[in-house]
Amino acid sequence: MAQRPNVNRTIATLRSTLSGFRAKRQTVALVPTMGALHRGHLALVKEAQKRARRVVVSIFVNPTQFAPHEDFGSYPRRFAADIQALTEAGVDVVWAPSPEVMYPAGFSTRLAPDGAALAGLEDKFRPHFFGGVATVVAKLFTQVAPDFAVFGQKDYQQLRVVTQMAKDLDLPVKIVGLPTVREKDGLALSSRNIYLSELERGHAPALYRTLKTSAERIKAGEPIEMVLEEGRAQIELAEFDLDYLEARHALTLAPVTSVKDGPIRLLVAAKIGKTRLIDNLAV
Ligand code: AMP
């Protein structure tokens, strides 16, 4: 029978668990999550297991990346089911600090990422977000000191911000980004998909469909701005309230006007009912 992961809730127990691995010179890969795990998270775990001898999955719904009006309170929390899934996946360690362990009284340091974190995409609609993400991920990296950290391309701007943060802070961790895991109809798996009504779920694949047709048209040489305008209209026709559909340089996230500007990534965010979904695709 598969063994339950070693669940750590304090810095002291985490350190003691990890020092056992280090003493045996075992490599460690970290998969940061907010829990409510799905097949997308489990794909990251599989990759982590390929890269390192030991895998740590963190489960922490990070209060500092949510604005007061966002869904911190109602974000799905499924700890028992998550532990079951991680047991079946053969994960060694779960790091599940409380907010008080992560942010003890008097905590007063926050990273302010620049560059990709100020690209005018997620940051425009969630100005708190990347400061909170960069700070918590930097803390996770110093707590776990992983050799590898595995993230999903699903949160593409976040992946760029975290990669740059690790580089800027000289953290000796290799960041690995994995392709988005999708439902059969193209909808990107997300812990937030459970918020969708049946009707909204029916409309939701419009995001991926639009990304796909837009990427094909841009690749075929059609003018980027025209393709995006039509894509925006398609998304709104599917009952979404669009935040953005943009074409950006895949590494810097700077705006692009032509395929000659470098590798292009299309990025979208839109609300359907109360649920905000994001997705992205390479051109
Ligand atoms: P979250 O729990 O939503 O904060 O996500 C934790 C990690 O899982 C992040 O690196 C996400 O990019 C990644 N992730 C979320 N959804 C997917 C997906 N559908 N496919 C691959 N990775 C994902």
PDB file of C-alpha atoms and ligand atoms in Angstrom:
ATOM      1  CA  MET A   1       0.000   0.000   0.000  1.00  0.00           C
ATOM      2  CA  ALA A   2       1.201   3.496  -0.802  1.00  0.00           C
ATOM      3  CA  GLN A   3       2.593   5.435   2.134  1.00  0.00           C
ATOM      4  CA  ARG A   4       0.998   8.682   3.278  1.00  0.00           C
ATOM      5  CA  PRO A   5       3.295  11.681   2.784  1.00  0.00           C
ATOM      6  CA  ASN A   6       5.047  13.146   5.798  1.00  0.00           C
ATOM      7  CA  VAL A   7       2.872  16.207   6.541  1.00  0.00           C
ATOM      8  CA  ASN A   8       4.799  19.137   8.050  1.00  0.00           C
ATOM      9  CA  ARG A   9       3.125  22.177   9.582  1.00  0.00           C
ATOM     10  CA  THR A  10       6.017  24.020  11.228  1.00  0.00           C
ATOM     11  CA  ILE A  11       9.354  25.293   9.958  1.00  0.00           C
ATOM     12  CA  ALA A  12      11.155  23.181  12.578  1.00  0.00           C
ATOM     13  CA  THR A  13       9.611  19.851  11.478  1.00  0.00           C
ATOM     14  CA  LEU A  14      10.098  20.722   7.815  1.00  0.00           C
ATOM     15  CA  ARG A  15      13.787  21.462   8.431  1.00  0.00           C
ATOM     16  CA  SER A  16      14.270  18.227  10.295  1.00  0.00           C
ATOM     17  CA  THR A  17      12.549  16.214   7.519  1.00  0.00           C
ATOM     18  CA  LEU A  18      14.647  17.906   4.820  1.00  0.00           C
ATOM     19  CA  SER A  19      17.926  17.600   6.697  1.00  0.00           C
ATOM     20  CA  GLY A  20      17.428  13.812   6.639  1.00  0.00           C
ATOM     21  CA  PHE A  21      17.307  13.955   2.825  1.00  0.00           C
ATOM     22  CA  ARG A  22      20.271  16.294   2.596  1.00  0.00           C
ATOM     23  CA  ALA A  23      22.364  14.062   4.863  1.00  0.00           C
ATOM     24  CA  LYS A  24      21.860  11.293   2.286  1.00  0.00           C
ATOM     25  CA  ARG A  25      22.640  13.724  -0.559  1.00  0.00           C
ATOM     26  CA  GLN A  26      19.155  13.234  -2.002  1.00  0.00           C
ATOM     27  CA  THR A  27      17.920  15.862  -4.457  1.00  0.00           C
ATOM     28  CA  VAL A  28      14.635  17.639  -3.750  1.00  0.00           C
ATOM     29  CA  ALA A  29      11.958  19.011  -6.089  1.00  0.00           C
ATOM     30  CA  LEU A  30       9.222  21.364  -4.872  1.00  0.00           C
ATOM     31  CA  VAL A  31       5.720  21.684  -6.345  1.00  0.00           C
ATOM     32  CA  PRO A  32       4.018  24.793  -4.908  1.00  0.00           C
ATOM     33  CA  THR A  33       0.198  24.623  -4.887  1.00  0.00           C
ATOM     34  CA  MET A  34      -2.842  26.123  -3.220  1.00  0.00           C
ATOM     35  CA  GLY A  35      -4.425  22.668  -2.885  1.00  0.00           C
ATOM     36  CA  ALA A  36      -7.760  21.478  -4.334  1.00  0.00           C
ATOM     37  CA  LEU A  37      -5.506  19.328  -6.452  1.00  0.00           C
ATOM     38  CA  HIS A  38      -6.424  18.148  -9.947  1.00  0.00           C
ATOM     39  CA  ARG A  39      -4.678  16.315 -12.812  1.00  0.00           C
ATOM     40  CA  GLY A  40      -2.728  19.472 -13.685  1.00  0.00           C
ATOM     41  CA  HIS A  41      -1.061  19.519 -10.273  1.00  0.00           C
ATOM     42  CA  LEU A  42      -0.434  15.770 -10.474  1.00  0.00           C
ATOM     43  CA  ALA A  43       1.354  16.215 -13.819  1.00  0.00           C
ATOM     44  CA  LEU A  44       3.713  18.637 -12.032  1.00  0.00           C
ATOM     45  CA  VAL A  45       4.273  16.025  -9.303  1.00  0.00           C
ATOM     46  CA  LYS A  46       5.162  13.378 -11.919  1.00  0.00           C
ATOM     47  CA  GLU A  47       7.704  15.711 -13.500  1.00  0.00           C
ATOM     48  CA  ALA A  48       9.141  16.525 -10.064  1.00  0.00           C
ATOM     49  CA  GLN A  49       9.562  12.800  -9.388  1.00  0.00           C
ATOM     50  CA  LYS A  50      11.476  12.417 -12.654  1.00  0.00           C
ATOM     51  CA  ARG A  51      13.826  15.262 -11.739  1.00  0.00           C
ATOM     52  CA  ALA A  52      14.604  14.605  -8.076  1.00  0.00           C
ATOM     53  CA  ARG A  53      14.837  11.785  -5.547  1.00  0.00           C
ATOM     54  CA  ARG A  54      12.432  13.498  -3.118  1.00  0.00           C
ATOM     55  CA  VAL A  55       9.305  15.508  -3.833  1.00  0.00           C
ATOM     56  CA  VAL A  56       7.801  18.153  -1.575  1.00  0.00           C
ATOM     57  CA  VAL A  57       4.314  19.488  -2.400  1.00  0.00           C
ATOM     58  CA  SER A  58       3.366  22.695  -0.624  1.00  0.00           C
ATOM     59  CA  ILE A  59      -0.304  23.372   0.032  1.00  0.00           C
ATOM     60  CA  PHE A  60      -0.863  26.957   1.091  1.00  0.00           C
ATOM     61  CA  VAL A  61      -3.679  29.299   0.111  1.00  0.00           C
ATOM     62  CA  ASN A  62      -1.626  32.466   0.246  1.00  0.00           C
ATOM     63  CA  PRO A  63      -3.663  35.348   1.714  1.00  0.00           C
ATOM     64  CA  THR A  64      -1.242  38.033   0.487  1.00  0.00           C
ATOM     65  CA  GLN A  65      -1.934  37.376  -3.203  1.00  0.00           C
ATOM     66  CA  PHE A  66      -5.679  37.938  -2.873  1.00  0.00           C
ATOM     67  CA  ALA A  67      -7.287  41.395  -2.815  1.00  0.00           C
ATOM     68  CA  PRO A  68     -10.029  41.923  -0.186  1.00  0.00           C
ATOM     69  CA  HIS A  69     -12.806  41.505  -2.807  1.00  0.00           C
ATOM     70  CA  GLU A  70     -11.302  38.280  -4.225  1.00  0.00           C
ATOM     71  CA  ASP A  71     -12.088  34.649  -3.341  1.00  0.00           C
ATOM     72  CA  PHE A  72      -9.587  33.919  -0.514  1.00  0.00           C
ATOM     73  CA  GLY A  73     -12.415  32.960   1.898  1.00  0.00           C
ATOM     74  CA  SER A  74     -14.255  30.728  -0.559  1.00  0.00           C
ATOM     75  CA  TYR A  75     -11.214  29.279  -2.383  1.00  0.00           C
ATOM     76  CA  PRO A  76     -11.731  25.455  -2.354  1.00  0.00           C
ATOM     77  CA  ARG A  77      -9.928  23.690   0.511  1.00  0.00           C
ATOM     78  CA  ARG A  78      -9.822  19.905   0.211  1.00  0.00           C
ATOM     79  CA  PHE A  79      -6.975  18.844   2.462  1.00  0.00           C
ATOM     80  CA  ALA A  80      -8.063  15.227   3.101  1.00  0.00           C
ATOM     81  CA  ALA A  81      -8.699  14.549  -0.603  1.00  0.00           C
ATOM     82  CA  ASP A  82      -5.404  16.232  -1.514  1.00  0.00           C
ATOM     83  CA  ILE A  83      -3.463  14.005   0.903  1.00  0.00           C
ATOM     84  CA  GLN A  84      -5.217  10.965  -0.573  1.00  0.00           C
ATOM     85  CA  ALA A  85      -4.210  11.997  -4.118  1.00  0.00           C
ATOM     86  CA  LEU A  86      -0.621  12.706  -3.025  1.00  0.00           C
ATOM     87  CA  THR A  87      -0.446   9.349  -1.236  1.00  0.00           C
ATOM     88  CA  GLU A  88      -1.484   7.596  -4.451  1.00  0.00           C
ATOM     89  CA  ALA A  89       1.084   9.680  -6.352  1.00  0.00           C
ATOM     90  CA  GLY A  90       3.844   8.566  -3.960  1.00  0.00           C
ATOM     91  CA  VAL A  91       4.790  12.062  -2.740  1.00  0.00           C
ATOM     92  CA  ASP A  92       7.310  12.111   0.136  1.00  0.00           C
ATOM     93  CA  VAL A  93       6.527  15.350   1.923  1.00  0.00           C
ATOM     94  CA  VAL A  94       3.665  17.825   2.212  1.00  0.00           C
ATOM     95  CA  TRP A  95       4.468  21.308   3.477  1.00  0.00           C
ATOM     96  CA  ALA A  96       1.241  22.829   4.798  1.00  0.00           C
ATOM     97  CA  PRO A  97       1.979  25.851   6.982  1.00  0.00           C
ATOM     98  CA  SER A  98      -0.838  27.908   8.496  1.00  0.00           C
ATOM     99  CA  PRO A  99      -0.957  31.630   7.576  1.00  0.00           C
ATOM    100  CA  GLU A 100       0.469  32.338  11.075  1.00  0.00           C
ATOM    101  CA  VAL A 101       3.487  30.099  10.414  1.00  0.00           C
ATOM    102  CA  MET A 102       4.083  31.708   7.023  1.00  0.00           C
ATOM    103  CA  TYR A 103       3.410  35.264   8.238  1.00  0.00           C
ATOM    104  CA  PRO A 104       4.044  35.492  12.004  1.00  0.00           C
ATOM    105  CA  ALA A 105       3.041  38.646  13.861  1.00  0.00           C
ATOM    106  CA  GLY A 106       5.365  41.470  12.853  1.00  0.00           C
ATOM    107  CA  PHE A 107       6.052  40.089   9.373  1.00  0.00           C
ATOM    108  CA  SER A 108       6.978  43.132   7.295  1.00  0.00           C
ATOM    109  CA  THR A 109       8.929  42.210   4.157  1.00  0.00           C
ATOM    110  CA  ARG A 110       7.383  42.059   0.701  1.00  0.00           C
ATOM    111  CA  LEU A 111       9.060  41.634  -2.670  1.00  0.00           C
ATOM    112  CA  ALA A 112       8.103  44.093  -5.405  1.00  0.00           C
ATOM    113  CA  PRO A 113       8.751  42.294  -8.711  1.00  0.00           C
ATOM    114  CA  ASP A 114       9.264  44.436 -11.798  1.00  0.00           C
ATOM    115  CA  GLY A 115       9.579  43.485 -15.483  1.00  0.00           C
ATOM    116  CA  ALA A 116       7.131  40.726 -16.445  1.00  0.00           C
ATOM    117  CA  ALA A 117       5.221  41.416 -13.209  1.00  0.00           C
ATOM    118  CA  LEU A 118       4.253  44.853 -14.588  1.00  0.00           C
ATOM    119  CA  ALA A 119       3.402  43.750 -18.141  1.00  0.00           C
ATOM    120  CA  GLY A 120      -0.165  45.093 -17.948  1.00  0.00           C
ATOM    121  CA  LEU A 121      -1.814  41.649 -17.945  1.00  0.00           C
ATOM    122  CA  GLU A 122      -2.803  39.997 -14.617  1.00  0.00           C
ATOM    123  CA  ASP A 123      -1.103  42.860 -12.745  1.00  0.00           C
ATOM    124  CA  LYS A 124      -3.540  45.347 -14.264  1.00  0.00           C
ATOM    125  CA  PHE A 125      -6.538  43.497 -12.829  1.00  0.00           C
ATOM    126  CA  ARG A 126      -4.883  42.071  -9.680  1.00  0.00           C
ATOM    127  CA  PRO A 127      -2.331  44.683  -8.568  1.00  0.00           C
ATOM    128  CA  HIS A 128      -1.650  42.787  -5.293  1.00  0.00           C
ATOM    129  CA  PHE A 129      -1.023  39.508  -6.983  1.00  0.00           C
ATOM    130  CA  PHE A 130       2.620  39.252  -8.061  1.00  0.00           C
ATOM    131  CA  GLY A 131       4.018  40.941  -4.947  1.00  0.00           C
ATOM    132  CA  GLY A 132       2.192  38.290  -2.919  1.00  0.00           C
ATOM    133  CA  VAL A 133       3.245  35.450  -5.226  1.00  0.00           C
ATOM    134  CA  ALA A 134       6.914  36.498  -5.422  1.00  0.00           C
ATOM    135  CA  THR A 135       7.116  36.891  -1.636  1.00  0.00           C
ATOM    136  CA  VAL A 136       5.527  33.542  -0.807  1.00  0.00           C
ATOM    137  CA  VAL A 137       7.458  31.651  -3.497  1.00  0.00           C
ATOM    138  CA  ALA A 138      10.745  33.211  -2.301  1.00  0.00           C
ATOM    139  CA  LYS A 139       9.846  32.050   1.221  1.00  0.00           C
ATOM    140  CA  LEU A 140       8.972  28.551  -0.025  1.00  0.00           C
ATOM    141  CA  PHE A 141      12.311  28.415  -1.858  1.00  0.00           C
ATOM    142  CA  THR A 142      14.265  29.401   1.237  1.00  0.00           C
ATOM    143  CA  GLN A 143      12.236  27.058   3.485  1.00  0.00           C
ATOM    144  CA  VAL A 144      12.591  24.003   1.237  1.00  0.00           C
ATOM    145  CA  ALA A 145      15.818  24.902  -0.630  1.00  0.00           C
ATOM    146  CA  PRO A 146      14.769  22.692  -3.563  1.00  0.00           C
ATOM    147  CA  ASP A 147      17.065  21.735  -6.430  1.00  0.00           C
ATOM    148  CA  PHE A 148      14.056  21.971  -8.774  1.00  0.00           C
ATOM    149  CA  ALA A 149      10.699  23.744  -8.583  1.00  0.00           C
ATOM    150  CA  VAL A 150       7.935  22.737 -10.970  1.00  0.00           C
ATOM    151  CA  PHE A 151       5.251  25.191 -12.126  1.00  0.00           C
ATOM    152  CA  GLY A 152       2.478  25.101 -14.737  1.00  0.00           C
ATOM    153  CA  GLN A 153       2.468  27.230 -17.878  1.00  0.00           C
ATOM    154  CA  LYS A 154      -1.247  27.673 -17.122  1.00  0.00           C
ATOM    155  CA  ASP A 155      -0.199  30.657 -14.974  1.00  0.00           C
ATOM    156  CA  TYR A 156       2.180  31.930 -17.612  1.00  0.00           C
ATOM    157  CA  GLN A 157       2.929  35.421 -16.299  1.00  0.00           C
ATOM    158  CA  GLN A 158       3.488  33.914 -12.840  1.00  0.00           C
ATOM    159  CA  LEU A 159       5.973  31.428 -14.317  1.00  0.00           C
ATOM    160  CA  ARG A 160       7.929  34.294 -15.917  1.00  0.00           C
ATOM    161  CA  VAL A 161       7.877  36.336 -12.688  1.00  0.00           C
ATOM    162  CA  VAL A 162       9.011  33.421 -10.502  1.00  0.00           C
ATOM    163  CA  THR A 163      11.762  32.432 -12.941  1.00  0.00           C
ATOM    164  CA  GLN A 164      13.141  35.983 -12.943  1.00  0.00           C
ATOM    165  CA  MET A 165      12.791  36.301  -9.143  1.00  0.00           C
ATOM    166  CA  ALA A 166      14.854  33.145  -8.546  1.00  0.00           C
ATOM    167  CA  LYS A 167      17.497  34.445 -10.947  1.00  0.00           C
ATOM    168  CA  ASP A 168      17.549  37.950  -9.448  1.00  0.00           C
ATOM    169  CA  LEU A 169      17.909  36.586  -5.893  1.00  0.00           C
ATOM    170  CA  ASP A 170      20.613  34.072  -6.951  1.00  0.00           C
ATOM    171  CA  LEU A 171      18.550  31.197  -5.602  1.00  0.00           C
ATOM    172  CA  PRO A 172      20.143  27.886  -6.650  1.00  0.00           C
ATOM    173  CA  VAL A 173      16.917  26.332  -7.941  1.00  0.00           C
ATOM    174  CA  LYS A 174      16.067  25.239 -11.466  1.00  0.00           C
ATOM    175  CA  ILE A 175      12.556  26.357 -12.434  1.00  0.00           C
ATOM    176  CA  VAL A 176      10.702  23.908 -14.669  1.00  0.00           C
ATOM    177  CA  GLY A 177       7.536  25.000 -16.541  1.00  0.00           C
ATOM    178  CA  LEU A 178       5.082  22.356 -17.775  1.00  0.00           C
ATOM    179  CA  PRO A 179       2.373  22.578 -20.464  1.00  0.00           C
ATOM    180  CA  THR A 180      -1.214  23.115 -19.357  1.00  0.00           C
ATOM    181  CA  VAL A 181      -3.312  20.021 -18.701  1.00  0.00           C
ATOM    182  CA  ARG A 182      -6.779  20.389 -20.277  1.00  0.00           C
ATOM    183  CA  GLU A 183     -10.207  18.798 -20.325  1.00  0.00           C
ATOM    184  CA  LYS A 184     -11.159  16.996 -23.564  1.00  0.00           C
ATOM    185  CA  ASP A 185     -12.922  20.130 -24.844  1.00  0.00           C
ATOM    186  CA  GLY A 186      -9.822  22.272 -24.243  1.00  0.00           C
ATOM    187  CA  LEU A 187     -10.771  23.976 -20.961  1.00  0.00           C
ATOM    188  CA  ALA A 188      -7.626  24.342 -18.830  1.00  0.00           C
ATOM    189  CA  LEU A 189      -7.969  22.440 -15.537  1.00  0.00           C
ATOM    190  CA  SER A 190      -8.248  24.852 -12.611  1.00  0.00           C
ATOM    191  CA  SER A 191      -9.270  24.564  -8.969  1.00  0.00           C
ATOM    192  CA  ARG A 192     -11.714  27.385  -9.752  1.00  0.00           C
ATOM    193  CA  ASN A 193     -13.589  25.398 -12.454  1.00  0.00           C
ATOM    194  CA  ILE A 194     -15.834  23.956  -9.720  1.00  0.00           C
ATOM    195  CA  TYR A 195     -17.374  27.446  -9.387  1.00  0.00           C
ATOM    196  CA  LEU A 196     -18.839  27.139 -12.924  1.00  0.00           C
ATOM    197  CA  SER A 197     -22.571  26.434 -13.394  1.00  0.00           C
ATOM    198  CA  GLU A 198     -23.491  23.865 -16.036  1.00  0.00           C
ATOM    199  CA  LEU A 199     -24.324  26.633 -18.503  1.00  0.00           C
ATOM    200  CA  GLU A 200     -21.047  28.492 -17.811  1.00  0.00           C
ATOM    201  CA  ARG A 201     -19.101  25.237 -18.118  1.00  0.00           C
ATOM    202  CA  GLY A 202     -20.646  24.837 -21.572  1.00  0.00           C
ATOM    203  CA  HIS A 203     -19.354  28.272 -22.630  1.00  0.00           C
ATOM    204  CA  ALA A 204     -15.941  27.984 -20.949  1.00  0.00           C
ATOM    205  CA  PRO A 205     -14.023  26.161 -23.759  1.00  0.00           C
ATOM    206  CA  ALA A 206     -14.470  29.322 -25.890  1.00  0.00           C
ATOM    207  CA  LEU A 207     -11.291  30.674 -24.292  1.00  0.00           C
ATOM    208  CA  TYR A 208      -9.088  27.844 -25.557  1.00  0.00           C
ATOM    209  CA  ARG A 209     -10.889  27.688 -28.921  1.00  0.00           C
ATOM    210  CA  THR A 210     -10.202  31.388 -29.446  1.00  0.00           C
ATOM    211  CA  LEU A 211      -6.553  31.055 -28.410  1.00  0.00           C
ATOM    212  CA  LYS A 212      -6.121  28.164 -30.819  1.00  0.00           C
ATOM    213  CA  THR A 213      -7.708  29.767 -33.871  1.00  0.00           C
ATOM    214  CA  SER A 214      -5.985  33.098 -33.131  1.00  0.00           C
ATOM    215  CA  ALA A 215      -2.574  31.414 -32.848  1.00  0.00           C
ATOM    216  CA  GLU A 216      -3.129  29.592 -36.148  1.00  0.00           C
ATOM    217  CA  ARG A 217      -4.159  32.785 -37.935  1.00  0.00           C
ATOM    218  CA  ILE A 218      -1.206  34.781 -36.572  1.00  0.00           C
ATOM    219  CA  LYS A 219       1.150  31.989 -37.570  1.00  0.00           C
ATOM    220  CA  ALA A 220      -0.359  32.077 -41.073  1.00  0.00           C
ATOM    221  CA  GLY A 221       0.580  35.769 -41.320  1.00  0.00           C
ATOM    222  CA  GLU A 222      -2.684  37.592 -40.574  1.00  0.00           C
ATOM    223  CA  PRO A 223      -2.266  40.972 -38.818  1.00  0.00           C
ATOM    224  CA  ILE A 224      -2.053  40.427 -35.060  1.00  0.00           C
ATOM    225  CA  GLU A 225      -4.303  43.295 -33.961  1.00  0.00           C
ATOM    226  CA  MET A 226      -7.087  42.267 -36.356  1.00  0.00           C
ATOM    227  CA  VAL A 227      -6.949  38.643 -35.196  1.00  0.00           C
ATOM    228  CA  LEU A 228      -7.061  39.764 -31.547  1.00  0.00           C
ATOM    229  CA  GLU A 229     -10.029  42.091 -32.158  1.00  0.00           C
ATOM    230  CA  GLU A 230     -11.998  39.209 -33.673  1.00  0.00           C
ATOM    231  CA  GLY A 231     -10.901  36.895 -30.848  1.00  0.00           C
ATOM    232  CA  ARG A 232     -12.085  39.423 -28.243  1.00  0.00           C
ATOM    233  CA  ALA A 233     -15.503  39.569 -29.945  1.00  0.00           C
ATOM    234  CA  GLN A 234     -15.752  35.748 -29.992  1.00  0.00           C
ATOM    235  CA  ILE A 235     -15.025  35.532 -26.270  1.00  0.00           C
ATOM    236  CA  GLU A 236     -17.632  38.162 -25.474  1.00  0.00           C
ATOM    237  CA  LEU A 237     -20.160  36.309 -27.670  1.00  0.00           C
ATOM    238  CA  ALA A 238     -19.631  33.273 -25.400  1.00  0.00           C
ATOM    239  CA  GLU A 239     -21.029  35.332 -22.455  1.00  0.00           C
ATOM    240  CA  PHE A 240     -17.595  36.188 -21.036  1.00  0.00           C
ATOM    241  CA  ASP A 241     -16.730  39.565 -19.597  1.00  0.00           C
ATOM    242  CA  LEU A 242     -13.248  39.993 -21.073  1.00  0.00           C
ATOM    243  CA  ASP A 243     -10.319  41.398 -19.057  1.00  0.00           C
ATOM    244  CA  TYR A 244      -7.737  40.971 -21.823  1.00  0.00           C
ATOM    245  CA  LEU A 245      -6.707  38.974 -24.880  1.00  0.00           C
ATOM    246  CA  GLU A 246      -3.159  39.975 -25.792  1.00  0.00           C
ATOM    247  CA  ALA A 247      -0.192  38.841 -27.879  1.00  0.00           C
ATOM    248  CA  ARG A 248       3.117  39.257 -26.051  1.00  0.00           C
ATOM    249  CA  HIS A 249       6.772  38.321 -26.367  1.00  0.00           C
ATOM    250  CA  ALA A 250       6.960  34.849 -24.801  1.00  0.00           C
ATOM    251  CA  LEU A 251       9.876  35.714 -22.488  1.00  0.00           C
ATOM    252  CA  THR A 252       9.613  39.422 -21.665  1.00  0.00           C
ATOM    253  CA  LEU A 253       5.812  39.692 -22.073  1.00  0.00           C
ATOM    254  CA  ALA A 254       6.414  42.997 -23.893  1.00  0.00           C
ATOM    255  CA  PRO A 255       3.804  43.891 -26.538  1.00  0.00           C
ATOM    256  CA  VAL A 256       4.451  42.608 -30.082  1.00  0.00           C
ATOM    257  CA  THR A 257       3.082  43.794 -33.382  1.00  0.00           C
ATOM    258  CA  SER A 258       4.485  41.183 -35.748  1.00  0.00           C
ATOM    259  CA  VAL A 259       5.752  37.595 -35.702  1.00  0.00           C
ATOM    260  CA  LYS A 260       9.178  39.085 -36.414  1.00  0.00           C
ATOM    261  CA  ASP A 261       9.223  40.510 -32.859  1.00  0.00           C
ATOM    262  CA  GLY A 262      10.134  37.068 -31.456  1.00  0.00           C
ATOM    263  CA  PRO A 263       8.364  34.038 -29.994  1.00  0.00           C
ATOM    264  CA  ILE A 264       4.767  35.035 -29.224  1.00  0.00           C
ATOM    265  CA  ARG A 265       2.445  33.940 -26.444  1.00  0.00           C
ATOM    266  CA  LEU A 266      -1.281  34.693 -26.489  1.00  0.00           C
ATOM    267  CA  LEU A 267      -2.738  35.354 -23.040  1.00  0.00           C
ATOM    268  CA  VAL A 268      -6.368  35.697 -22.009  1.00  0.00           C
ATOM    269  CA  ALA A 269      -8.345  36.421 -18.839  1.00  0.00           C
ATOM    270  CA  ALA A 270     -12.114  36.700 -18.639  1.00  0.00           C
ATOM    271  CA  LYS A 271     -14.975  36.372 -16.178  1.00  0.00           C
ATOM    272  CA  ILE A 272     -17.998  34.189 -16.715  1.00  0.00           C
ATOM    273  CA  GLY A 273     -20.601  34.798 -14.027  1.00  0.00           C
ATOM    274  CA  LYS A 274     -18.568  35.121 -10.834  1.00  0.00           C
ATOM    275  CA  THR A 275     -15.642  33.001 -12.018  1.00  0.00           C
ATOM    276  CA  ARG A 276     -12.480  34.489 -13.470  1.00  0.00           C
ATOM    277  CA  LEU A 277     -10.552  32.159 -15.794  1.00  0.00           C
ATOM    278  CA  ILE A 278      -7.130  32.590 -17.403  1.00  0.00           C
ATOM    279  CA  ASP A 279      -5.403  30.698 -20.192  1.00  0.00           C
ATOM    280  CA  ASN A 280      -2.561  31.118 -22.709  1.00  0.00           C
ATOM    281  CA  LEU A 281      -1.036  29.473 -25.759  1.00  0.00           C
ATOM    282  CA  ALA A 282       2.158  29.666 -27.812  1.00  0.00           C
ATOM    283  CA  VAL A 283       1.831  30.977 -31.390  1.00  0.00           C
TER     284      VAL A 283
HETATM  285  P1  AMP B   1      -2.537  26.656  -7.968  1.00  0.00           P
HETATM  286  O1  AMP B   1      -2.834  25.576  -6.985  1.00  0.00           O
HETATM  287  O2  AMP B   1      -3.697  26.999  -8.857  1.00  0.00           O
HETATM  288  O3  AMP B   1      -1.866  27.854  -7.362  1.00  0.00           O
HETATM  289  O4  AMP B   1      -1.464  26.043  -8.969  1.00  0.00           O
HETATM  290  C1  AMP B   1      -0.308  25.429  -8.499  1.00  0.00           C
HETATM  291  C2  AMP B   1       0.559  25.079  -9.686  1.00  0.00           C
HETATM  292  O5  AMP B   1      -0.151  24.213 -10.560  1.00  0.00           O
HETATM  293  C3  AMP B   1       0.955  26.305 -10.518  1.00  0.00           C
HETATM  294  O6  AMP B   1       2.303  26.160 -10.941  1.00  0.00           O
HETATM  295  C4  AMP B   1      -0.007  26.234 -11.669  1.00  0.00           C
HETATM  296  O7  AMP B   1       0.485  26.855 -12.837  1.00  0.00           O
HETATM  297  C5  AMP B   1      -0.120  24.738 -11.865  1.00  0.00           C
HETATM  298  N1  AMP B   1      -1.340  24.399 -12.592  1.00  0.00           N
HETATM  299  C6  AMP B   1      -2.600  24.822 -12.323  1.00  0.00           C
HETATM  300  N2  AMP B   1      -3.457  24.353 -13.250  1.00  0.00           N
HETATM  301  C7  AMP B   1      -2.722  23.635 -14.139  1.00  0.00           C
HETATM  302  C8  AMP B   1      -3.032  22.918 -15.346  1.00  0.00           C
HETATM  303  N3  AMP B   1      -4.259  22.849 -15.821  1.00  0.00           N
HETATM  304  N4  AMP B   1      -2.013  22.303 -15.991  1.00  0.00           N
HETATM  305  C9  AMP B   1      -0.734  22.374 -15.511  1.00  0.00           C
HETATM  306  N5  AMP B   1      -0.396  23.044 -14.395  1.00  0.00           N
HETATM  307  C10 AMP B   1      -1.372  23.668 -13.715  1.00  0.00           C
END
